Tab-separated table of C-alpha atoms and ligand atoms in Angstrom:
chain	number	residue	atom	x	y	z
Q	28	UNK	CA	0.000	0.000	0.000
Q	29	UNK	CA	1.417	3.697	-0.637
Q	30	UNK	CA	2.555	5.592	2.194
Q	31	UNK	CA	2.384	9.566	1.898
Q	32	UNK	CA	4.557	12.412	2.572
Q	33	UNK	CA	4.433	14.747	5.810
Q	34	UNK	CA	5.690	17.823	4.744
Q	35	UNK	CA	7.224	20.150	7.224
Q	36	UNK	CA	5.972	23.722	6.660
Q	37	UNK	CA	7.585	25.605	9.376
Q	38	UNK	CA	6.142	28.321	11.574
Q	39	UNK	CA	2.168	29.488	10.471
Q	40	UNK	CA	0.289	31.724	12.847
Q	41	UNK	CA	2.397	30.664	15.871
Q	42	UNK	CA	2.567	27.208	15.777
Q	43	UNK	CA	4.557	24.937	13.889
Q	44	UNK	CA	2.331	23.165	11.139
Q	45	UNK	CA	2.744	19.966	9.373
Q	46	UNK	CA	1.089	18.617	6.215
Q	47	UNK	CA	0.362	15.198	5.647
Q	48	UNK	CA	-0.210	14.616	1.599
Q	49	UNK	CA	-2.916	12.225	1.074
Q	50	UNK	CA	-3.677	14.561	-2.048
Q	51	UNK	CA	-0.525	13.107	-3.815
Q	52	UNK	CA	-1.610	9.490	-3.445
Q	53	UNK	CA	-0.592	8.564	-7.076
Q	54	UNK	CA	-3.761	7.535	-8.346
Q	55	UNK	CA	-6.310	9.873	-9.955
Q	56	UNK	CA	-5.700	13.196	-7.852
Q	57	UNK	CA	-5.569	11.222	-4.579
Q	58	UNK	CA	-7.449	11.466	-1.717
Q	59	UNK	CA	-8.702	10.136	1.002
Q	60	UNK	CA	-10.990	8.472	-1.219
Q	61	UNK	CA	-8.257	7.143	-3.188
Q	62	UNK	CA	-6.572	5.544	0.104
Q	63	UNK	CA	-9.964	4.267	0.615
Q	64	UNK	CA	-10.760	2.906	-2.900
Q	65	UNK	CA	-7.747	0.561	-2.841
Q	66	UNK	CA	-9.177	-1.074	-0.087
Q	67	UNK	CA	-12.389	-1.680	-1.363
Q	68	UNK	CA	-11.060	-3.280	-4.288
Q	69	UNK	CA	-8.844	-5.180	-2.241
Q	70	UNK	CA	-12.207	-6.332	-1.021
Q	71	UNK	CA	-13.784	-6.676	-4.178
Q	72	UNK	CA	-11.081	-9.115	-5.748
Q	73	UNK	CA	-11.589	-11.605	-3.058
Q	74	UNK	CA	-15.144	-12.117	-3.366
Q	75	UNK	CA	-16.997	-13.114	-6.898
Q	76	UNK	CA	-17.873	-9.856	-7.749
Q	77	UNK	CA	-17.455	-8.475	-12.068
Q	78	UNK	CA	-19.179	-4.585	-11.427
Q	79	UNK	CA	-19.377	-1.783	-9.416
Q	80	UNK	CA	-22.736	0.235	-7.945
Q	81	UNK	CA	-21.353	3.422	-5.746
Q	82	UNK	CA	-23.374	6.772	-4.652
Q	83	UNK	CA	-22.305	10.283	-5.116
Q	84	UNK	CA	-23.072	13.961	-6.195
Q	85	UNK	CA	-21.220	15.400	-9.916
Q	86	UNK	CA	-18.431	16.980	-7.468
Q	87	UNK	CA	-17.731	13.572	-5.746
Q	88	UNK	CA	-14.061	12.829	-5.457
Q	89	UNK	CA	-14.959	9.017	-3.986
Q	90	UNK	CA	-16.856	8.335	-7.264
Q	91	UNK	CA	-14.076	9.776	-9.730
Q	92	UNK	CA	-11.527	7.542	-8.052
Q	93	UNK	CA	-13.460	4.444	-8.431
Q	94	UNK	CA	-14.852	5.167	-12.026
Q	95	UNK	CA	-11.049	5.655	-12.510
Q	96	UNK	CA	-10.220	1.887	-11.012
Q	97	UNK	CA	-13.239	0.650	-12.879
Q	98	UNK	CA	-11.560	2.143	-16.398
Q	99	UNK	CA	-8.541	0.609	-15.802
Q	100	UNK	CA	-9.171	-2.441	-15.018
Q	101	UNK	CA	-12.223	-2.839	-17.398
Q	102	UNK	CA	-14.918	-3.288	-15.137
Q	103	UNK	CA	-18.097	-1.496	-15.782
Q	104	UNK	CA	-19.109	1.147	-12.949
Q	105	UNK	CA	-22.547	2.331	-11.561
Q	106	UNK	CA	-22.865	5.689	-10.085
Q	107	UNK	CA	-26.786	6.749	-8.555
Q	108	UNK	CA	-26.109	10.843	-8.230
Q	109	UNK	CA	-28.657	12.850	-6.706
Q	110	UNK	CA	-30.288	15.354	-9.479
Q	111	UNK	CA	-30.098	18.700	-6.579
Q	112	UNK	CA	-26.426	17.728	-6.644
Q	113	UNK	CA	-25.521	17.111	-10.632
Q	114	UNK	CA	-24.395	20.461	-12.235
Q	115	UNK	CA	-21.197	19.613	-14.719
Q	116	UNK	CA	-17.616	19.351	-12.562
Q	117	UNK	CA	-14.426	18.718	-12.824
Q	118	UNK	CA	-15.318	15.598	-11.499
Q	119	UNK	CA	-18.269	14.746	-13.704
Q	120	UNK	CA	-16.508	15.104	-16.771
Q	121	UNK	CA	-13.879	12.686	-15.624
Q	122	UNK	CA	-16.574	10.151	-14.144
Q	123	UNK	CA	-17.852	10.004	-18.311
Q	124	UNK	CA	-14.324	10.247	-19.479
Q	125	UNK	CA	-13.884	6.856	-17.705
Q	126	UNK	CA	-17.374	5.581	-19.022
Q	127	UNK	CA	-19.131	5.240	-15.980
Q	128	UNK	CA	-23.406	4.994	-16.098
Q	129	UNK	CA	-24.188	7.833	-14.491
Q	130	UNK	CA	-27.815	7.363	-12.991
Q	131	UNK	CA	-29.559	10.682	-11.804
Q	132	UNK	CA	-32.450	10.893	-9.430
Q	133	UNK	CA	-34.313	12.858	-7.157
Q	134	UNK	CA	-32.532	12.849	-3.283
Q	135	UNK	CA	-35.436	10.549	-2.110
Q	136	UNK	CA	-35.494	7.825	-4.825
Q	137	UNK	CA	-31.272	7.432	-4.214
Q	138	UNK	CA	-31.710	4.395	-2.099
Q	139	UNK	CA	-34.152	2.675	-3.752
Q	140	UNK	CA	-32.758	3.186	-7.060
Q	141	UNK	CA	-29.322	1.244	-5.820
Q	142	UNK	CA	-31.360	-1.168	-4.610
Q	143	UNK	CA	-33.413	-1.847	-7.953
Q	144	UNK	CA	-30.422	-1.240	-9.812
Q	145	UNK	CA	-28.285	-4.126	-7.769
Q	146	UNK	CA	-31.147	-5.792	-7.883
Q	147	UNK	CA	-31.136	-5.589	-12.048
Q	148	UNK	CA	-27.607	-6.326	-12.724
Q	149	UNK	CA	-28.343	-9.865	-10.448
Q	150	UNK	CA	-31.335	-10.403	-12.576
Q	151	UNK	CA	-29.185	-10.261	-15.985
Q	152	UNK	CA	-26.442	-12.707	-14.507
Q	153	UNK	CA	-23.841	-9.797	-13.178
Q	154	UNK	CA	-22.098	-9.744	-9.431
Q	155	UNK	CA	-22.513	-6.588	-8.367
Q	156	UNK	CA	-20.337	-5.171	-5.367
Q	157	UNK	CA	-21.903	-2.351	-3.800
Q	158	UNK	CA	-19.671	0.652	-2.396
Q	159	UNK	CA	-21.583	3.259	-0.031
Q	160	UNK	CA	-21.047	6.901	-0.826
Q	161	UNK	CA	-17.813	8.619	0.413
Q	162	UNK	CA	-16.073	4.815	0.845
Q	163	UNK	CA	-18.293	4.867	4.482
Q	164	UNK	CA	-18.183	1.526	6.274
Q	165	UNK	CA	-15.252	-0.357	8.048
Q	166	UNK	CA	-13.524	-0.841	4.979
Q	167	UNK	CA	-12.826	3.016	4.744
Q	168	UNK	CA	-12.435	3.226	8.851
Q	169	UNK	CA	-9.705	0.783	8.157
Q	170	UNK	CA	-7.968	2.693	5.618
Q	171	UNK	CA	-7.612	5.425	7.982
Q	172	UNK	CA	-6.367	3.426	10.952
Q	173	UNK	CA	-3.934	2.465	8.054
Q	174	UNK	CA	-3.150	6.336	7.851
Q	175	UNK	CA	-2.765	7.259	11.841
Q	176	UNK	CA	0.124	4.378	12.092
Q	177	UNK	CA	1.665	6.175	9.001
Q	178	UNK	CA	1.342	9.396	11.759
Q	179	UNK	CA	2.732	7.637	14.958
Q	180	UNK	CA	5.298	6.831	12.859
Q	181	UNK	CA	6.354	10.137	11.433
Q	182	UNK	CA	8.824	10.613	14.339
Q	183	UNK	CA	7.448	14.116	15.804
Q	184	UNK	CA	4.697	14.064	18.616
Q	185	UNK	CA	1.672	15.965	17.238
Q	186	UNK	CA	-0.247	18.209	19.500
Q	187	UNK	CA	-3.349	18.245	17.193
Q	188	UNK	CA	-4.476	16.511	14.214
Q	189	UNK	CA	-6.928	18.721	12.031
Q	190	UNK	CA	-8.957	18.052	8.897
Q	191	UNK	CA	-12.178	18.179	7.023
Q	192	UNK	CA	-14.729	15.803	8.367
Q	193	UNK	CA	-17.482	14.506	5.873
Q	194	UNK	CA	-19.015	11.088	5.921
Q	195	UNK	CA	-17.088	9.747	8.959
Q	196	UNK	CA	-14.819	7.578	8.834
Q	197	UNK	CA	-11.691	9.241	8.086
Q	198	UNK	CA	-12.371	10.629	11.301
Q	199	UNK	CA	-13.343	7.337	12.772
Q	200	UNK	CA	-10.245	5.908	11.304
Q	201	UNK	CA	-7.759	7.861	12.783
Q	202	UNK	CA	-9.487	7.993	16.464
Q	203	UNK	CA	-9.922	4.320	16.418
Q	204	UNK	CA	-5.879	4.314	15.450
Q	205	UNK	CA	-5.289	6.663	18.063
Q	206	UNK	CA	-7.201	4.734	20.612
Q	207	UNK	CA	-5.837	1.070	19.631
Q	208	UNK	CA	-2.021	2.646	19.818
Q	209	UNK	CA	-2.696	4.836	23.043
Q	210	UNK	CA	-1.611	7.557	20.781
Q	211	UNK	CA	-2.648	11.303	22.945
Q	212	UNK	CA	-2.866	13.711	20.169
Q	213	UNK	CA	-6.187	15.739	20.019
Q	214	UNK	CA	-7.746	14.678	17.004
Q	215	UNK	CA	-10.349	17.443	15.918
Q	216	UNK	CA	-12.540	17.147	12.430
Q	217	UNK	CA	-13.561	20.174	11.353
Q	218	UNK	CA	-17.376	19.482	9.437
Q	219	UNK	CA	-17.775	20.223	6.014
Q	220	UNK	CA	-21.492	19.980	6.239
Q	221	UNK	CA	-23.067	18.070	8.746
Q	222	UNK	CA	-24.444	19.653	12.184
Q	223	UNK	CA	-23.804	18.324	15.366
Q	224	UNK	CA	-25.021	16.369	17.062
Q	225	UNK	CA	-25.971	13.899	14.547
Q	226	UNK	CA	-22.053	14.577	12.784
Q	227	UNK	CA	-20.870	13.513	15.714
Q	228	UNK	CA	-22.922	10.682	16.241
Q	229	UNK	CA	-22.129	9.337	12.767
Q	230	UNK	CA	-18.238	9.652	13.439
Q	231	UNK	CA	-19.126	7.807	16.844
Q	232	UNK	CA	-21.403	4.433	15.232
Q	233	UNK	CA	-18.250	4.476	12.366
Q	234	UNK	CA	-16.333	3.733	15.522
Q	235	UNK	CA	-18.307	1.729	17.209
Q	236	UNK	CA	-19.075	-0.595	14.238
Q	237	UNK	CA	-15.393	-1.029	13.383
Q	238	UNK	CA	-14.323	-1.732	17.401
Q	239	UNK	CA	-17.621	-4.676	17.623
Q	240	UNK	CA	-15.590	-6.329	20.475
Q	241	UNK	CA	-16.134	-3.325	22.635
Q	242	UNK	CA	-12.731	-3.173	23.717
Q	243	UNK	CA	-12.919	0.476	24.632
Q	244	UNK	CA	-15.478	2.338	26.403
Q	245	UNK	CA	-18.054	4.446	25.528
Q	246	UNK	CA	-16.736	6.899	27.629
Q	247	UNK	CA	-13.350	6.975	26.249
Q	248	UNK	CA	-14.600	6.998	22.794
Q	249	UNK	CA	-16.731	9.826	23.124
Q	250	UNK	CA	-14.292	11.946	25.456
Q	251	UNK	CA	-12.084	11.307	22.060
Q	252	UNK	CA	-14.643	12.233	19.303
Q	253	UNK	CA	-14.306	16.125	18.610
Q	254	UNK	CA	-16.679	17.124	15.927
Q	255	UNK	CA	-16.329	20.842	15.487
Q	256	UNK	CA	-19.101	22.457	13.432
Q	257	UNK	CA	-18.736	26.105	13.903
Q	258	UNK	CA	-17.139	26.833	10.250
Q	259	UNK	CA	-19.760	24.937	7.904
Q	260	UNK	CA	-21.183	28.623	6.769
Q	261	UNK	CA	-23.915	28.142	4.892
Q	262	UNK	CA	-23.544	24.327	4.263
Q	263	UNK	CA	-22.131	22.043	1.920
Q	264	UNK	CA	-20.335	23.517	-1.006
Q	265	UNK	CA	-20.773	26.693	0.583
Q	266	UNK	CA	-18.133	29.280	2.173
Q	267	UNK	CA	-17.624	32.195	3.742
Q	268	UNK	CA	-14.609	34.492	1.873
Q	269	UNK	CA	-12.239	33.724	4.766
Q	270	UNK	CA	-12.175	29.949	3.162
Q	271	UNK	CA	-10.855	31.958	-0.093
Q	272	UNK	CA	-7.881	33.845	1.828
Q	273	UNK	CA	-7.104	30.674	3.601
Q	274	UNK	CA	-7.239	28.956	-0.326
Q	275	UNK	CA	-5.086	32.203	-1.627
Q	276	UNK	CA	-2.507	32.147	1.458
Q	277	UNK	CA	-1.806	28.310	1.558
Q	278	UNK	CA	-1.415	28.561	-2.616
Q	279	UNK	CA	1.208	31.637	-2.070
Q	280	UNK	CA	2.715	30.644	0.760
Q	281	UNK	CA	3.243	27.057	0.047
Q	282	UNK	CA	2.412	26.231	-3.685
Q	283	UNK	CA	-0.821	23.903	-1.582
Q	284	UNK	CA	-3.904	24.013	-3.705
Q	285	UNK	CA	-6.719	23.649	-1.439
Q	286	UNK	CA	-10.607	23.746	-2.465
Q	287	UNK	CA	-13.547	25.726	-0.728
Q	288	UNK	CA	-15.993	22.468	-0.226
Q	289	UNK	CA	-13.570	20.226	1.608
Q	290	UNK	CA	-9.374	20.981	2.530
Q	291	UNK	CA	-9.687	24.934	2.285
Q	292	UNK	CA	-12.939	24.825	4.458
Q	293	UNK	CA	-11.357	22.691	7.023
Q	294	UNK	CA	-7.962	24.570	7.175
Q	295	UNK	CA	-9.725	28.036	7.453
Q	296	UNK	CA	-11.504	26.381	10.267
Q	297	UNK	CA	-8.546	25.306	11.580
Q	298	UNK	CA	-6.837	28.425	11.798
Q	299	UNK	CA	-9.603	30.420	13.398
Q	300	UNK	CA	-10.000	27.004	15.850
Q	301	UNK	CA	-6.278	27.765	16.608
Q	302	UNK	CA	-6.770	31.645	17.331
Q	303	UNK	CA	-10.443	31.404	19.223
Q	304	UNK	CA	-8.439	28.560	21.643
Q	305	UNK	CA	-5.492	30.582	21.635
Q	306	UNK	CA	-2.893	27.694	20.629
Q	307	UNK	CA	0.107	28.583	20.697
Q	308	UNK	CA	4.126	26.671	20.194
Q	309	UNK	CA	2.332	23.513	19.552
Q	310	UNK	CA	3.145	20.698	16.177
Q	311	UNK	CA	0.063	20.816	14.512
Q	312	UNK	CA	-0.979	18.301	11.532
Q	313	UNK	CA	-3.392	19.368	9.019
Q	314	UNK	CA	-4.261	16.383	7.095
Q	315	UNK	CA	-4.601	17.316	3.377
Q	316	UNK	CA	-7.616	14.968	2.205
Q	317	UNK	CA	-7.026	15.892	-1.675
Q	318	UNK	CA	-10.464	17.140	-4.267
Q	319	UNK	CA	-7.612	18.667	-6.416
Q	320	UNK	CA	-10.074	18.498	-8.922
Q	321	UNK	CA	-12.715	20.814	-6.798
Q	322	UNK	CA	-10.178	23.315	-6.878
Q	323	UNK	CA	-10.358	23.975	-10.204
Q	324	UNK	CA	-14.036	24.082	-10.168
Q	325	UNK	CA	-12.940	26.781	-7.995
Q	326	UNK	CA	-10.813	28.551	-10.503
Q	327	UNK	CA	-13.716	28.332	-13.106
Q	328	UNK	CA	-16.225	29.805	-10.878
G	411	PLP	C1	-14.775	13.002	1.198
G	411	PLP	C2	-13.774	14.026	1.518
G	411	PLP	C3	-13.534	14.423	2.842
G	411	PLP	C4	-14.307	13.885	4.010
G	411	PLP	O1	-13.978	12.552	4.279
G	411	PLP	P1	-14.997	11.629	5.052
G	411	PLP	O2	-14.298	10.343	5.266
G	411	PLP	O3	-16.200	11.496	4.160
G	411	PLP	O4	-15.364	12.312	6.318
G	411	PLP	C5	-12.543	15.360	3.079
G	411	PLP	N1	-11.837	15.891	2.065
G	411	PLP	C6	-12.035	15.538	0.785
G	411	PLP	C7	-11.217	16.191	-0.259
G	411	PLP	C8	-13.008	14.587	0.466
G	411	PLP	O5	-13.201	14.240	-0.811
């Protein structure tokens, strides 16, 4: 499996901040939807399985990584977007570039339409393996306990891990690696969209689900689960223009492209997390979760 790159970016606002570069996986743009892909076709070439049914909006970086896979390796790919998410992106072009069947519907009629359409592809003879939106489930909780062990191992002690919290379970991921390694870093997702406390809760069940054996407490797990919401503005996809200085300062300063929806979102977050707690002198991580391609959706706007 690829390992990534942290890259050491000195002093920033008073603390000394790290970058770890899951945006240069090398496959498609990266991602952590990339890291999460492999693993679900990991999973998918030890079962009987010959296509793919996944969920996602036109911007989706999960589905563009695994129409890429499908592409390559020839196996045909089913994507159910929702039609109040399916204006032309960066990301749609590439998921018909790889000649993916793109199936649009109204929000409601998602989940029954990847259940009739699984249910079709069985009927005609095919072995459909079904990946939820965003790479959720254990399998993507895994790839991100895969990630925190590349972090222990970095050799520097991080005060705080940051990043843009979705879905779940790259959160998940890297608390349940923190928790199985007795790690003490504060691990803090910044949302992207969802409120709490039902963000939270989802990051929570991701944990839950992957620990089963109940190892570790409740109590530990949810003194652990930091689910900050205060920099969603108005919601998903949308930003307030400090997310375009942060974008505009991490570009200059660093030669970082970073996109409003997810990674610039999450770092402008970050930094005004950093100044409203007054953190100061401490190694901070921001965890660079790629959508590459969302930043030039960005440039286009
Ligand atoms: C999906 C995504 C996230 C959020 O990851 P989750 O595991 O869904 O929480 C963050 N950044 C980028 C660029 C993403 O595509």
């Amino acid at each position: 499996m690829y390992k990534t790159i942290i890259q050491d970016l000195g002093i920033y606002q008073g603390n000394h901040l790290y970058l770890k570069r899951e945006d240069l996986l090398p496959f498609s743009f990266g991602g952590n939807k990339a890291r999460k892909a492999f693993l679900f076709f990991e999973d998918f070439d030890k079962g009987d399985y010959d296509c793919i049914v996944t969920y996602g909006s036109s911007s989706s970086n999960h589905c563009r990584i695994v129409a890429n896979i499908c592409a390559q390796r020839n196996i045909e790919c089913y994507i159910i977007g929702p039609e109040e998410a399916s204006e032309e992106t960066a990301n749609s072009k590439m998921m018909n570039l790889f000649g993916a069947e793109i199936i649009i519907v109204p929000v409601t009629e998602v989940s029954t339409t990847i259940e009739n359409k699984i249910n079709k592809l069985r009927r005609e003879g095919k072995k459909p393996y079904f990946i939820p939106g965003g790479g959720h489930g254990n399998i993507g909780t895994q790839a991100y306990v895969d990630c925190y062990n590349e972090i222990q191992n970095y050799g520097v002690k991080f005060d705080y891990i940051f990043f843009a919290s979705g879905t779940g379970t790259t959160h998940a991921g890297l608390i349940v690696g923190k928790l199985l390694c007795g790690g003490d870093e504060n691990i803090i997702g910044i949302s992207i969209a969802r409120r709490n406390p039902r963000g939270r809760q989802v990051v929570i069940d991701s944990i839950k689900e992957y620990l089963n054996n109940n190892v570790i407490s409740d109590d530990i797990i949810n003194a652990n689960t930091i689910f900050v919401d205060e920099y969603i503005g108005d919601g998903y996809a949308q930003y307030v223009t400090s997310v375009e200085k942060s974008i505009n300062d991490v570009l200059i300063k660093f030669g970082i492209p970073l996109d409003p929806t997810y990674t610039g979102k999450a770092f402008d977050g970050m930094v005004n997390f950093i100044k409203a707690n007054n953190i100061k002198n401490k190694n901070i991580l921001f965890i660079h979760t790629g959508g590459i391609p969302l930043f030039f959706d960005f440039l286009n706007k």
